[in-house]
Short mmCIF file of C-alpha atoms in Angstrom, two decimals:
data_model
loop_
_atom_site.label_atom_id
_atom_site.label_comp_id
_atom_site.label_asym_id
_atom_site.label_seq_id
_atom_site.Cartn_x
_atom_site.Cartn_y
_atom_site.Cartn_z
CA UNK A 1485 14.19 -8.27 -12.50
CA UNK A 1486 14.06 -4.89 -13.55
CA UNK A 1487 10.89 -3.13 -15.05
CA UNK A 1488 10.34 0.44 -16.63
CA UNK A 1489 7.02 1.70 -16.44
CA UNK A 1490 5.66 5.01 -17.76
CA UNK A 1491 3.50 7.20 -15.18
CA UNK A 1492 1.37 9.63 -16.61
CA UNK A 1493 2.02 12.86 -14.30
CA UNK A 1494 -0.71 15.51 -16.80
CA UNK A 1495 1.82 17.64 -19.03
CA UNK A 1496 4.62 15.77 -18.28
CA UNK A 1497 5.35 11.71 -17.88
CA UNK A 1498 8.33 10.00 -15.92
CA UNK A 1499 9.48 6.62 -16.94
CA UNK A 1500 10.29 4.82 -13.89
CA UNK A 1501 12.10 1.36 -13.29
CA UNK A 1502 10.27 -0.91 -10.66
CA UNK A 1503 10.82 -3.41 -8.43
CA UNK A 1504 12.63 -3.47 -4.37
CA UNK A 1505 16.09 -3.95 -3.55
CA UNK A 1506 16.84 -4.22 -7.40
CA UNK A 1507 20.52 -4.05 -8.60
CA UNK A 1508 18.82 -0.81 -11.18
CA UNK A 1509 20.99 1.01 -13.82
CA UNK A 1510 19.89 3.57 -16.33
CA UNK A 1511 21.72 6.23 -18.51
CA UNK A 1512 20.01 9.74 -19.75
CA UNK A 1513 22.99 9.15 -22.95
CA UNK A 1514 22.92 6.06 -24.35
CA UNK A 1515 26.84 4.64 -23.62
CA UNK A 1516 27.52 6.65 -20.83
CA UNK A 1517 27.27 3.63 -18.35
CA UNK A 1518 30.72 1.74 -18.65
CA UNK A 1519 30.93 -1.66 -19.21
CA UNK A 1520 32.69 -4.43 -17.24
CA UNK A 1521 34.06 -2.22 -14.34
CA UNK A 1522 32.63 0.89 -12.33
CA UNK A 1523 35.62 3.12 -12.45
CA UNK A 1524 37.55 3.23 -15.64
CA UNK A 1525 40.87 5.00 -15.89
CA UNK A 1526 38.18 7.23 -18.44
CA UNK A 1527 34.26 6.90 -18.41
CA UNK A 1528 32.45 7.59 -21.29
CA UNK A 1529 31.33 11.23 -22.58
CA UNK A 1530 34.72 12.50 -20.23
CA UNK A 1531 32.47 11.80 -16.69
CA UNK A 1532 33.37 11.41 -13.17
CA UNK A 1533 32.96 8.11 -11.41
CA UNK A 1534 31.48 8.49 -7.63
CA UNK A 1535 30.29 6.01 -5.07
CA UNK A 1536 27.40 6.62 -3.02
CA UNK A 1537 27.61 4.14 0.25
CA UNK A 1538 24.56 3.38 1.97
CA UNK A 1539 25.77 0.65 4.30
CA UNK A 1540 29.79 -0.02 5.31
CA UNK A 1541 31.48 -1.15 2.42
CA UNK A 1542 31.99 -5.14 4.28
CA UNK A 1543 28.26 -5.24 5.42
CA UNK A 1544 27.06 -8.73 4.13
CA UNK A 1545 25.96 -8.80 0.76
CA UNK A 1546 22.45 -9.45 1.27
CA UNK A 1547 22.53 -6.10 3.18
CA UNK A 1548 24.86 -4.52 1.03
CA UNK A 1549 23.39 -0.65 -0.58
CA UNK A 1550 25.71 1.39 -2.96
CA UNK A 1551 25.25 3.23 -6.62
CA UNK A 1552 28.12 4.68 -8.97
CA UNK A 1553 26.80 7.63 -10.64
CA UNK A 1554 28.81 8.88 -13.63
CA UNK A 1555 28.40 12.62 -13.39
CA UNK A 1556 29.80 15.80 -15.30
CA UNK A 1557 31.45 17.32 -11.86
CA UNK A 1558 31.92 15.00 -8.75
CA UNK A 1559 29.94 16.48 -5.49
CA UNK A 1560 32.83 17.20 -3.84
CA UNK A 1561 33.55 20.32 -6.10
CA UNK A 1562 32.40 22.96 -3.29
CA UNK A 1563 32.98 25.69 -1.42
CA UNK A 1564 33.46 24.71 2.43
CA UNK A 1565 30.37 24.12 4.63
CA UNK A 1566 29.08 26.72 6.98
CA UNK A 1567 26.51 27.04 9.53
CA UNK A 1568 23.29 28.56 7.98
CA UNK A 1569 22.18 31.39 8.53
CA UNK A 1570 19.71 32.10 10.24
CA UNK A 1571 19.75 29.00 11.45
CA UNK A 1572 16.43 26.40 11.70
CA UNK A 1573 15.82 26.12 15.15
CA UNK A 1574 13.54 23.28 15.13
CA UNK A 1575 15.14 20.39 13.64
CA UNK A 1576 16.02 17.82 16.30
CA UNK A 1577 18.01 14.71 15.79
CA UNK A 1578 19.45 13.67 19.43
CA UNK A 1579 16.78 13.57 21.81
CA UNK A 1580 17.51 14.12 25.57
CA UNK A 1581 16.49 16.19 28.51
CA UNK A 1582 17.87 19.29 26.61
CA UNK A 1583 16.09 19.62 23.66
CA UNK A 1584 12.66 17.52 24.09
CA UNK A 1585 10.32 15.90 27.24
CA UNK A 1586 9.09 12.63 28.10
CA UNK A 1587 5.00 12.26 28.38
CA UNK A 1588 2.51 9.27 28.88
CA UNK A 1589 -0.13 11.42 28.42
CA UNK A 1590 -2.25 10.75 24.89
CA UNK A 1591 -1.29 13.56 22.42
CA UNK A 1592 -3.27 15.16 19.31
CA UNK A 1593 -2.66 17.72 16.96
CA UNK A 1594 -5.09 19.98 14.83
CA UNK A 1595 -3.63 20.15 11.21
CA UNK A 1596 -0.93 22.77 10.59
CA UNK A 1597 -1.34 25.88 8.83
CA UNK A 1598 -0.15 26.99 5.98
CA UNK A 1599 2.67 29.26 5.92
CA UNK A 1600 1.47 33.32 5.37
CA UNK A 1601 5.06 34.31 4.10
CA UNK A 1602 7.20 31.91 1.36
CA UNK A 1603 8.45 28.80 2.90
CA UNK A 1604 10.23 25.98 1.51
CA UNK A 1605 10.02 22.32 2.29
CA UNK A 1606 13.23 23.02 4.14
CA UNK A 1607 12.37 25.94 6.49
CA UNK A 1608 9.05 24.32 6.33
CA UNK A 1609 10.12 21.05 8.03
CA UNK A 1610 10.23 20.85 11.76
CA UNK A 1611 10.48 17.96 14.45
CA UNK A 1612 7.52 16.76 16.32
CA UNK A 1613 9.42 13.68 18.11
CA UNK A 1614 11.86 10.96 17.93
CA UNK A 1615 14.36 8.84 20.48
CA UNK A 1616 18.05 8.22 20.07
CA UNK A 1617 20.77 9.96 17.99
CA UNK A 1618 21.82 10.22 14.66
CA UNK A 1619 25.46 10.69 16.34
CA UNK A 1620 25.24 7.29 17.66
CA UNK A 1621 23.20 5.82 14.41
CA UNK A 1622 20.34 4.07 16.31
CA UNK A 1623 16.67 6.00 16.77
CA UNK A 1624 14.88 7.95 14.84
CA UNK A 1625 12.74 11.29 14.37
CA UNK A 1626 9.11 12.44 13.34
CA UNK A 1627 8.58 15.66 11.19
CA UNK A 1628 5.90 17.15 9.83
CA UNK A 1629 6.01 19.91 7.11
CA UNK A 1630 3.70 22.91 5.74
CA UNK A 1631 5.48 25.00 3.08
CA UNK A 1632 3.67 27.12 -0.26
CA UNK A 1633 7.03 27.71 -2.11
CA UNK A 1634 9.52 25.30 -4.76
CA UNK A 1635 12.73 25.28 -3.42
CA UNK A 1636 14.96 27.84 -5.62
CA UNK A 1637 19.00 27.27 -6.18
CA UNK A 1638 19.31 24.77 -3.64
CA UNK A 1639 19.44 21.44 -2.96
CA UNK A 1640 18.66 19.52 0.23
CA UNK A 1641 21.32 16.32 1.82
CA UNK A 1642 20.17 14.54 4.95
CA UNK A 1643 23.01 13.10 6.36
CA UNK A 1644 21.45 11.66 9.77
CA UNK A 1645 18.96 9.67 7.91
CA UNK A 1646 16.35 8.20 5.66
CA UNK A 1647 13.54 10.17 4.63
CA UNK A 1648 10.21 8.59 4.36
CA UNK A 1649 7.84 11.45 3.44
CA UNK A 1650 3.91 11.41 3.91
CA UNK A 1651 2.29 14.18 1.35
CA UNK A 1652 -1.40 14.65 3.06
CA UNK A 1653 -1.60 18.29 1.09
CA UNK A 1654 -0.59 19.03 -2.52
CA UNK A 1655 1.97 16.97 -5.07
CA UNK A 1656 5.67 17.14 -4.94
CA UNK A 1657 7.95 16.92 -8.14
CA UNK A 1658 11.20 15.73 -6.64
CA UNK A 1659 14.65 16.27 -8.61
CA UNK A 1660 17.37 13.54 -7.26
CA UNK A 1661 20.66 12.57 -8.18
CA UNK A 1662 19.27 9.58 -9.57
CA UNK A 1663 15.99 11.58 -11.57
CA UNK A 1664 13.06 12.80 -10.83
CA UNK A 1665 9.58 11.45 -8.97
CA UNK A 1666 6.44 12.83 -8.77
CA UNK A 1667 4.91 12.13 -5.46
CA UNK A 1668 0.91 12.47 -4.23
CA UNK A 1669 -0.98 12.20 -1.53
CA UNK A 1670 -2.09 8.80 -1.02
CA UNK A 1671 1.67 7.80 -1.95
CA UNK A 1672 4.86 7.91 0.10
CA UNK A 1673 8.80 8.64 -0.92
CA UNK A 1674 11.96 7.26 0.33
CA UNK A 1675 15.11 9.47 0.21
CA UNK A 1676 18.10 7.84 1.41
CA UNK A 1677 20.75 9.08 3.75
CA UNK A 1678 22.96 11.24 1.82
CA UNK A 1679 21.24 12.00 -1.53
CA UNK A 1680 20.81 15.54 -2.68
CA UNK A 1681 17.12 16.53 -3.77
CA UNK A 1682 15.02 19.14 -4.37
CA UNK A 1683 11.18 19.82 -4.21
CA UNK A 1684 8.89 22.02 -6.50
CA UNK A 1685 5.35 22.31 -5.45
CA UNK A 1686 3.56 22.35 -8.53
CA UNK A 1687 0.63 22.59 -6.88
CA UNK A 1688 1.32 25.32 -4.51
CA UNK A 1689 0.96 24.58 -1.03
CA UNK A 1690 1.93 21.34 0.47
CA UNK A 1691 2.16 20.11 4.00
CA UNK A 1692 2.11 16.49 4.95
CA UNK A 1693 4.46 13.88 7.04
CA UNK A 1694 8.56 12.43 7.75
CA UNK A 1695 9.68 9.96 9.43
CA UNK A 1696 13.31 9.86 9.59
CA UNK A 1697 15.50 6.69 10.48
CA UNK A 1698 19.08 6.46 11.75
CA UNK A 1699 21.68 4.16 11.13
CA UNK A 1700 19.43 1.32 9.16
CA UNK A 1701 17.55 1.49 5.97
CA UNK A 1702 13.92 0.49 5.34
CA UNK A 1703 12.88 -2.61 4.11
CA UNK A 1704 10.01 -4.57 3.09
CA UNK A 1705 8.75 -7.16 5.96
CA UNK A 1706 8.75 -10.53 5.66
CA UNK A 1707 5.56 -12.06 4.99
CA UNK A 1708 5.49 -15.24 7.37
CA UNK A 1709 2.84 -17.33 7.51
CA UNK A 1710 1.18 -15.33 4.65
CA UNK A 1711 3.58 -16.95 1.94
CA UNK A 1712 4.66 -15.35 -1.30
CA UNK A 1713 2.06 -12.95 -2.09
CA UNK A 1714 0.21 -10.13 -0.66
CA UNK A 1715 1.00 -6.07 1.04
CA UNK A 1716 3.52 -4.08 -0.72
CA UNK A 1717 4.70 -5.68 -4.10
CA UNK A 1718 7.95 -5.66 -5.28
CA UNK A 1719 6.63 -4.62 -7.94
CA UNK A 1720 4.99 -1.63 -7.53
CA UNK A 1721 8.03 0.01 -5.70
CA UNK A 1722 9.71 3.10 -8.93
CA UNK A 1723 12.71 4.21 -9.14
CA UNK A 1724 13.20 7.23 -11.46
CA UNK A 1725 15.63 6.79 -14.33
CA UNK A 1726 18.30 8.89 -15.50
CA UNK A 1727 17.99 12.62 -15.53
CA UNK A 1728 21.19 15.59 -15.82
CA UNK A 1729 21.32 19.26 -15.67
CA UNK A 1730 24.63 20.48 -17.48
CA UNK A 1731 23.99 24.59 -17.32
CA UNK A 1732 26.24 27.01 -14.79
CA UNK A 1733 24.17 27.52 -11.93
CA UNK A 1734 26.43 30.83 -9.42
CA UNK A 1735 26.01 30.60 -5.98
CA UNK A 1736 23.77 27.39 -5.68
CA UNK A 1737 23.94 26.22 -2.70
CA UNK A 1738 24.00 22.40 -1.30
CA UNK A 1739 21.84 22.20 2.67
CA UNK A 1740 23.15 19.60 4.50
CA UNK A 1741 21.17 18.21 7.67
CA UNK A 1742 24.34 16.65 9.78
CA UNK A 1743 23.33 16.32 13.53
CA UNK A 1744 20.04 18.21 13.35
CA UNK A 1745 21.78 21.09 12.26
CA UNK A 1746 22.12 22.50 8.48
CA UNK A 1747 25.18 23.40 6.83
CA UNK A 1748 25.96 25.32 3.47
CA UNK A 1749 27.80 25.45 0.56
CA UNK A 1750 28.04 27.08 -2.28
CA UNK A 1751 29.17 25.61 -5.82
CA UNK A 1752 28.53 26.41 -9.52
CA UNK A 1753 26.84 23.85 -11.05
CA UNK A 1754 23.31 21.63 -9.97
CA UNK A 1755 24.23 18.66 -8.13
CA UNK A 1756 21.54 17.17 -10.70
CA UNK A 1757 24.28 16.43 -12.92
CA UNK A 1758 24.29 12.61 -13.29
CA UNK A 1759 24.39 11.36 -16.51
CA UNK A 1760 24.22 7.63 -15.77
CA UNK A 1761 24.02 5.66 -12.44
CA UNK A 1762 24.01 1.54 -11.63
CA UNK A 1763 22.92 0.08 -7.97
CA UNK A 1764 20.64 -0.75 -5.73
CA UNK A 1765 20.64 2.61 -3.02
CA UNK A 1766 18.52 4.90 -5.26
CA UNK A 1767 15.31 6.74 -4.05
CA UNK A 1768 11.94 5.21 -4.68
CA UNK A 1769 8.05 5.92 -4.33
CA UNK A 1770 4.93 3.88 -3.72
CA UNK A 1771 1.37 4.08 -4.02
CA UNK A 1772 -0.41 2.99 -1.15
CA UNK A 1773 -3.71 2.12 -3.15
CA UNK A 1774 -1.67 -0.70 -4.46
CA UNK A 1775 -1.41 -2.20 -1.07
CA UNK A 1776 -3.28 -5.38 -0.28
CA UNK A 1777 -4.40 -5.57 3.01
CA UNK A 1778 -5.25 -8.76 5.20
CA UNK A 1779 -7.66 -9.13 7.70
CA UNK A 1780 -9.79 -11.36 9.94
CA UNK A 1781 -12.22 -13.56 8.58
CA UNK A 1782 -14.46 -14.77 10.94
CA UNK A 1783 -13.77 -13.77 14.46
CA UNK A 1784 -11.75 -11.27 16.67
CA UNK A 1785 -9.55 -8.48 15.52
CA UNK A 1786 -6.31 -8.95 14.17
CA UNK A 1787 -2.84 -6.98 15.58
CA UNK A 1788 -2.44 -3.32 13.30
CA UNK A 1789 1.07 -5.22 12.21
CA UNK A 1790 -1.39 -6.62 10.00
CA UNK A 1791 -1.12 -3.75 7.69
CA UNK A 1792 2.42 -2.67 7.57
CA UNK A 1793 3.90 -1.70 4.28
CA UNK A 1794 7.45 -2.46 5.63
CA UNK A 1795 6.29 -5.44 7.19
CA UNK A 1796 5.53 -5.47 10.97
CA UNK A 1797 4.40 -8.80 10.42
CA UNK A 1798 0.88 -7.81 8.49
CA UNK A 1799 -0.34 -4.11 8.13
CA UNK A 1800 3.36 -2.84 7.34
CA UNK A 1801 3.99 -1.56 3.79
CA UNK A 1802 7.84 -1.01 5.28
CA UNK A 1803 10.03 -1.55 8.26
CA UNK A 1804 13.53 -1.07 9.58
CA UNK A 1805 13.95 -3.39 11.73
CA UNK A 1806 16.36 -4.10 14.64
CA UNK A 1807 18.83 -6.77 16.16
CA UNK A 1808 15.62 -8.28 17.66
CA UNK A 1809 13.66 -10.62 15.33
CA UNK A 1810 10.13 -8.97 14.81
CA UNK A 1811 10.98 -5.69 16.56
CA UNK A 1812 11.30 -2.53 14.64
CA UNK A 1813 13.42 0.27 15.26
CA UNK A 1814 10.08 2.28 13.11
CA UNK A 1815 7.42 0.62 11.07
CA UNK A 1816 5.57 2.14 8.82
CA UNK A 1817 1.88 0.89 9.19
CA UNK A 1818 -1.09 2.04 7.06
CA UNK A 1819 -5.12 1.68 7.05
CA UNK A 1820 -6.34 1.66 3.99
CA UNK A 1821 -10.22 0.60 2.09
CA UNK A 1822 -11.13 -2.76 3.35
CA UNK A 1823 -13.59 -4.74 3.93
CA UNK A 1824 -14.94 -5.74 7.77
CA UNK A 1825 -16.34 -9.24 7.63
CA UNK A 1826 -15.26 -10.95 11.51
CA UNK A 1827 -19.05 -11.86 13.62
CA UNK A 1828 -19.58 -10.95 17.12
CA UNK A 1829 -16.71 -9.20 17.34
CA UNK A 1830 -15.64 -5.45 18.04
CA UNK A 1831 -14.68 -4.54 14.48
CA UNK A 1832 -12.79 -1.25 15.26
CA UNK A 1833 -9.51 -1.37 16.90
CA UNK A 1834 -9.71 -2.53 20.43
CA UNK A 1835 -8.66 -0.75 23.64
CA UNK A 1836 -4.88 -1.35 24.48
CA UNK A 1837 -1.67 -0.65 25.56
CA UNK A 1838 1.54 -0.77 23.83
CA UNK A 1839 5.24 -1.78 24.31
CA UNK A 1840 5.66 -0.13 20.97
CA UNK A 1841 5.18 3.89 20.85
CA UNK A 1842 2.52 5.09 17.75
CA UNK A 1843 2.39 8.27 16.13
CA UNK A 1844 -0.82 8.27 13.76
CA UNK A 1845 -1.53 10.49 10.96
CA UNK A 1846 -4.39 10.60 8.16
CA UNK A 1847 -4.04 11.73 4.65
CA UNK A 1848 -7.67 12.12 3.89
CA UNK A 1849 -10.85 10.86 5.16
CA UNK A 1850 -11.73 9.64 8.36
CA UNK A 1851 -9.66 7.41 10.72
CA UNK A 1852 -12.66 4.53 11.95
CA UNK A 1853 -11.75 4.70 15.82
CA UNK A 1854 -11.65 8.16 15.64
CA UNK A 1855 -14.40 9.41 13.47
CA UNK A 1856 -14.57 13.13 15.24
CA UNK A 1857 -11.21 15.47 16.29
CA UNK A 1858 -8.53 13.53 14.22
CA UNK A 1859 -8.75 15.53 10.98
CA UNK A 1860 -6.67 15.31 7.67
CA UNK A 1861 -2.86 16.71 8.09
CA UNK A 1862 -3.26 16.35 12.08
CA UNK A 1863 -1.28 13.82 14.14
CA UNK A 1864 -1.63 11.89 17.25
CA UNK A 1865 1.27 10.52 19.50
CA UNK A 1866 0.08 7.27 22.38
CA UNK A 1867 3.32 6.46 23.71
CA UNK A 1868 4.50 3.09 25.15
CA UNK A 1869 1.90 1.69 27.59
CA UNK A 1870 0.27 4.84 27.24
CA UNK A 1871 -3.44 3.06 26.98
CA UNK A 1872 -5.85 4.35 24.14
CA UNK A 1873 -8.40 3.15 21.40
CA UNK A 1874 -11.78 3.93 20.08
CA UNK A 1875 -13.37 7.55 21.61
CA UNK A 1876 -16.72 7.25 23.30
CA UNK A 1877 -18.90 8.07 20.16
CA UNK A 1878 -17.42 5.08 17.96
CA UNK A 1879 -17.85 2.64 20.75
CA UNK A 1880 -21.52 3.53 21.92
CA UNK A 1881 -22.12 3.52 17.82
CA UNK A 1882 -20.72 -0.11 17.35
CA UNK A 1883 -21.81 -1.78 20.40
CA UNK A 1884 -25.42 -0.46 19.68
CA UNK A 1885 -25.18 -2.27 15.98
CA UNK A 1886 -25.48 -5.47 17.82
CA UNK A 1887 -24.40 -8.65 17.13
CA UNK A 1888 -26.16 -9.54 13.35
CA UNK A 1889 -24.26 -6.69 12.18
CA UNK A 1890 -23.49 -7.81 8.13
CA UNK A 1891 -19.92 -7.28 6.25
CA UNK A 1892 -19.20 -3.56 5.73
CA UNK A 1893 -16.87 -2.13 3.60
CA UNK A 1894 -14.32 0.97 5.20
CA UNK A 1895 -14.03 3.52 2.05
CA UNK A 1896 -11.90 6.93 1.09
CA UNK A 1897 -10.04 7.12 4.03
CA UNK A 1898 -6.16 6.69 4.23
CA UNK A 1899 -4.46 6.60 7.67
CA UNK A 1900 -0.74 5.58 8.90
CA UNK A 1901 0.52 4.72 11.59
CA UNK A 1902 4.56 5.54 12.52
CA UNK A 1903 5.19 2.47 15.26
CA UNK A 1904 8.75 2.10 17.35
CA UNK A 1905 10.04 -0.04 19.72
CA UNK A 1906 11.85 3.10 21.39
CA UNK A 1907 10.25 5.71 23.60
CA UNK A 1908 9.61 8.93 22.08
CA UNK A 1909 11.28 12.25 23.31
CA UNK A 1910 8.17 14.92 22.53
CA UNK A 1911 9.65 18.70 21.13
CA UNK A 1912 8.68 21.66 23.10
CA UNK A 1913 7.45 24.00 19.98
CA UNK A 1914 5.36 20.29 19.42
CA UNK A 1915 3.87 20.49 23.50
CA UNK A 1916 3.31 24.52 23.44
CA UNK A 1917 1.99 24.62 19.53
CA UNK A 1918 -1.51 26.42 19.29
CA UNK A 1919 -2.57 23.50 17.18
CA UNK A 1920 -2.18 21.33 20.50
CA UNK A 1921 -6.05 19.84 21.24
CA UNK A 1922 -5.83 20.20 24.60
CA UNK A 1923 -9.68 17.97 24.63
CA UNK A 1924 -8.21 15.23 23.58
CA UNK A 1925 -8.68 13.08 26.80
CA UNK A 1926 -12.23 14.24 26.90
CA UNK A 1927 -12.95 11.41 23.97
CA UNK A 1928 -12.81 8.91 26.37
CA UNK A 1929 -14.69 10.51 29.33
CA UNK A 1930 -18.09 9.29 28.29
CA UNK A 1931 -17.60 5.84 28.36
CA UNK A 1932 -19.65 4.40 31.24
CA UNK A 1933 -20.07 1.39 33.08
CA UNK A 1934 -21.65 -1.56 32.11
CA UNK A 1935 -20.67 -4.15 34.25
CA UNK A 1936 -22.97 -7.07 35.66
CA UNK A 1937 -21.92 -9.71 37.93
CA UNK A 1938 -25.26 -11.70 37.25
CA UNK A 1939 -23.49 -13.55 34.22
CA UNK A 1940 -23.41 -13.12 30.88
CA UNK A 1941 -26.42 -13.72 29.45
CA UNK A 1942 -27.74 -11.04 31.41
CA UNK A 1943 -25.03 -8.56 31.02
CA UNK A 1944 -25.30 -9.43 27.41
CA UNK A 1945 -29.00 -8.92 26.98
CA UNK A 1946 -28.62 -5.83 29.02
CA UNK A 1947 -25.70 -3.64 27.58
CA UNK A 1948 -27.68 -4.18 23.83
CA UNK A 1949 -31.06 -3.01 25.34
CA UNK A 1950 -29.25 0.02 26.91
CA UNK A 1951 -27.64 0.80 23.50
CA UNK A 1952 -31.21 -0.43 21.81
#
């Protein structure tokens, strides 16, 4: 089913459609959307017909993601690509001995700056990590951004990938072929392979989070033995509606990402020009306060898949998955408000190590294993069966509670969690950045030794008096 729903945004409101995986249509002219077929001999209002394919045209229905868009000029009406210039030196999208290291060691990041001179979300945008190729259509990359400046005459294409972007710092107002979204912090925004956007900041500076997937498409998880209901509604997914420039725009140029590198061209006329669209491979947003979290109820601590928004099987809000059942080429996992309820049991996340690789970020507050050092618009990166958990402080904090400790609720804190099956390649600009915290380890070092081999009881009776 579709939905529209009207966001207020301050001076200005979008009407969105809702829902995930939809079959969505919407026209900015009423009766520009033909009827009965997608490519008439004429479309209404003299338009262009043009497929957008976001899977192979036989790819099982079920898995099946294209759009028409009806459109004053088709895309194609440009000049040829050429390399820019100068060119961004820090975009990576195959990962190998070349252009990025392997590390077990536990990695952390101090927030970026800000940018002192204007900078775009696209010069703005630079690789942190990733695994695999977009050549080859299986892996993916990390990103992070910082930029203080709307993009001006230009429009961005990734063809490698799928976008998910993080805000942590400042709104974006994002312009698509398919209309426009206006995106938060404390939501997140999906831009397919292959559409053409571009980002104001109407807030000035912004800096925040991508994760960028290759060759597969995010989806919502399945919920399992959770049933129907519950983490990311269908629902509360929106896709913008119908929006068209139709003014002469000289020397705007189209950015296309294609292998990590970026290509331009130059046409006349905003690539914002659809007038009507129909499909289900649109861009889309979500609001992560919407999520509804599950958790332990009596005892023990449950797996972070818990809370995946695209389902790793129950933190995820979303997921692209792989060939293997339950094992995600990226997930993207998030820790919202919750409440803590489980008795005698270490209520933070436990020590561990990891087939899967996790990159962490936070969009505000504090992250609850990591109350000191991992700061808003900073990153951390514990690679597979790299071990980590809790620092020193929150341990010695909880232990010391005891064991009558009541239910306590975790409030205003937002963090997220980018988890992959496949072993990240680190970027050198990433390893030699001054915003490396080189103390990192050091959060560990104080945890001591409590170990008694005179049984439990008295192990138990004396690790709480030494915390006592």
């Amino acid at each position: 089913m579709e939905k529209q729903e009207q966001i207020s945004t301050g001076a200005k409101e979008l009407l969105y459609q809702s829902g995930f995986g939809n079959s969505f249509s919407s026209e900015a002219i009423q009766g520009a959307l033909p009827q009965g077929q997608n490519n008439p001999l004429v479309c209404p209002f003299g338009l262009y017909a043009e497929q957008i394919s976001g899977t192979a045209f036989t790819a099982p229905r079920k898995l099946n993601q294209r759009s028409w868009l009806y459109r004053i000029k088709p895309s194609v009406t440009h000049e040829p690509f050429k390399p820019r210039t100068p060119t961004h030196k820090k975009l990576v999208s195959e990962f190998n001995q070349s252009t990025s290291s392997a590390t077990p060691t536990q990695l952390r990041w101090k927030p970026e700056e800000i940018p002192d001179s204007p900078t775009d979300f696209i010069d703005g945008l630079y690789t942190i990590c990733g695994a695999g190729s977009s050549f080859l259509r299986h892996g993916f990359a990390i990103h992070m951004y910082s930029a203080n400046k709307s993009m001006e005459n230009c429009a961005f294409c990734n063809a490698d990938g799928d976008f998910l972007i993080v805000p942590e710092k400042g709104r974006l107002s994002i312009t698509t072929e398919c209309g426009k979204l206006h995106v938060c912090p404390g939501e997140i925004v999906v831009l397919p392979q292959g559409f053409r956007f571009s980002i104001d900041l109407p807030d000035g500076p912004s800096r925040g989070y991508v994760a960028e997937v290759f060759g597969t498409h995010f989806q919502l998880p399945d919920l399992g033995p959770i049933g129907a209901n519950g983490l990311a509604a269908t629902r509360d997914f929106l896709v913008p509606t119908a929006w068209f420039e139709d003014e002469v725009h000289p020397g705007y140029i189209i950015v296309q990402k294609f292998g990590g590198e970026l290509f331009t061209a130059k046409q006349n006329f905003s690539p914002f020009n659809v007038v009507a669209w129909h499909g289900n491979y649109v861009p889309y947003k979500y609001d992560l306060h919407k999520f509804c979290p599950f958790n332990t109820v009596l005892i023990d601590h449950g797996d972070p898949s818990v809370n995946t928004v695209y389902l790793c099987p129950l933190i995820s809000v979303l997921t692209a998955p792989t060939d293997k059942p339950g094992v995600a080429l990226l997930d993207y996992v998030i820790f919202p408000p919750r409440w803590l309820v489980a008795e005698h049991t270490f209520r933070p996340p436990y020590y561990h190590r990891n087939c899967m690789s996790e990159f962490m970020g936070l969009v505000y507050g504090k992250y609850e294993a990591k109350v000191d050092g991992f700061l808003p618009g900073g990153a951390s990166l514990h690679s597979c069966m790299t071990p980590h958990g809790p620092d020193t402080n929150t341990f010695e904090t909880t232990v010391s509670r005891g064991t009558d400790e009541t239910p306590s609720k975790i409030t205003e804190t937002m963090a997220f969690m980018f988890e992959s099956s496949l072993i990240p390649r680190v970027c050198p600009w990433a390893l030699e950045s001054p915003r490396m915290d080189h103390n990192y380890y050091q959060c560990w070092m104080g945890l001591k030794s409590y170990f008694s081999h005179e049984g439990s009881d008295c192990y138990n009776k004396e690790i709480q008096s030494k915390h006592s």
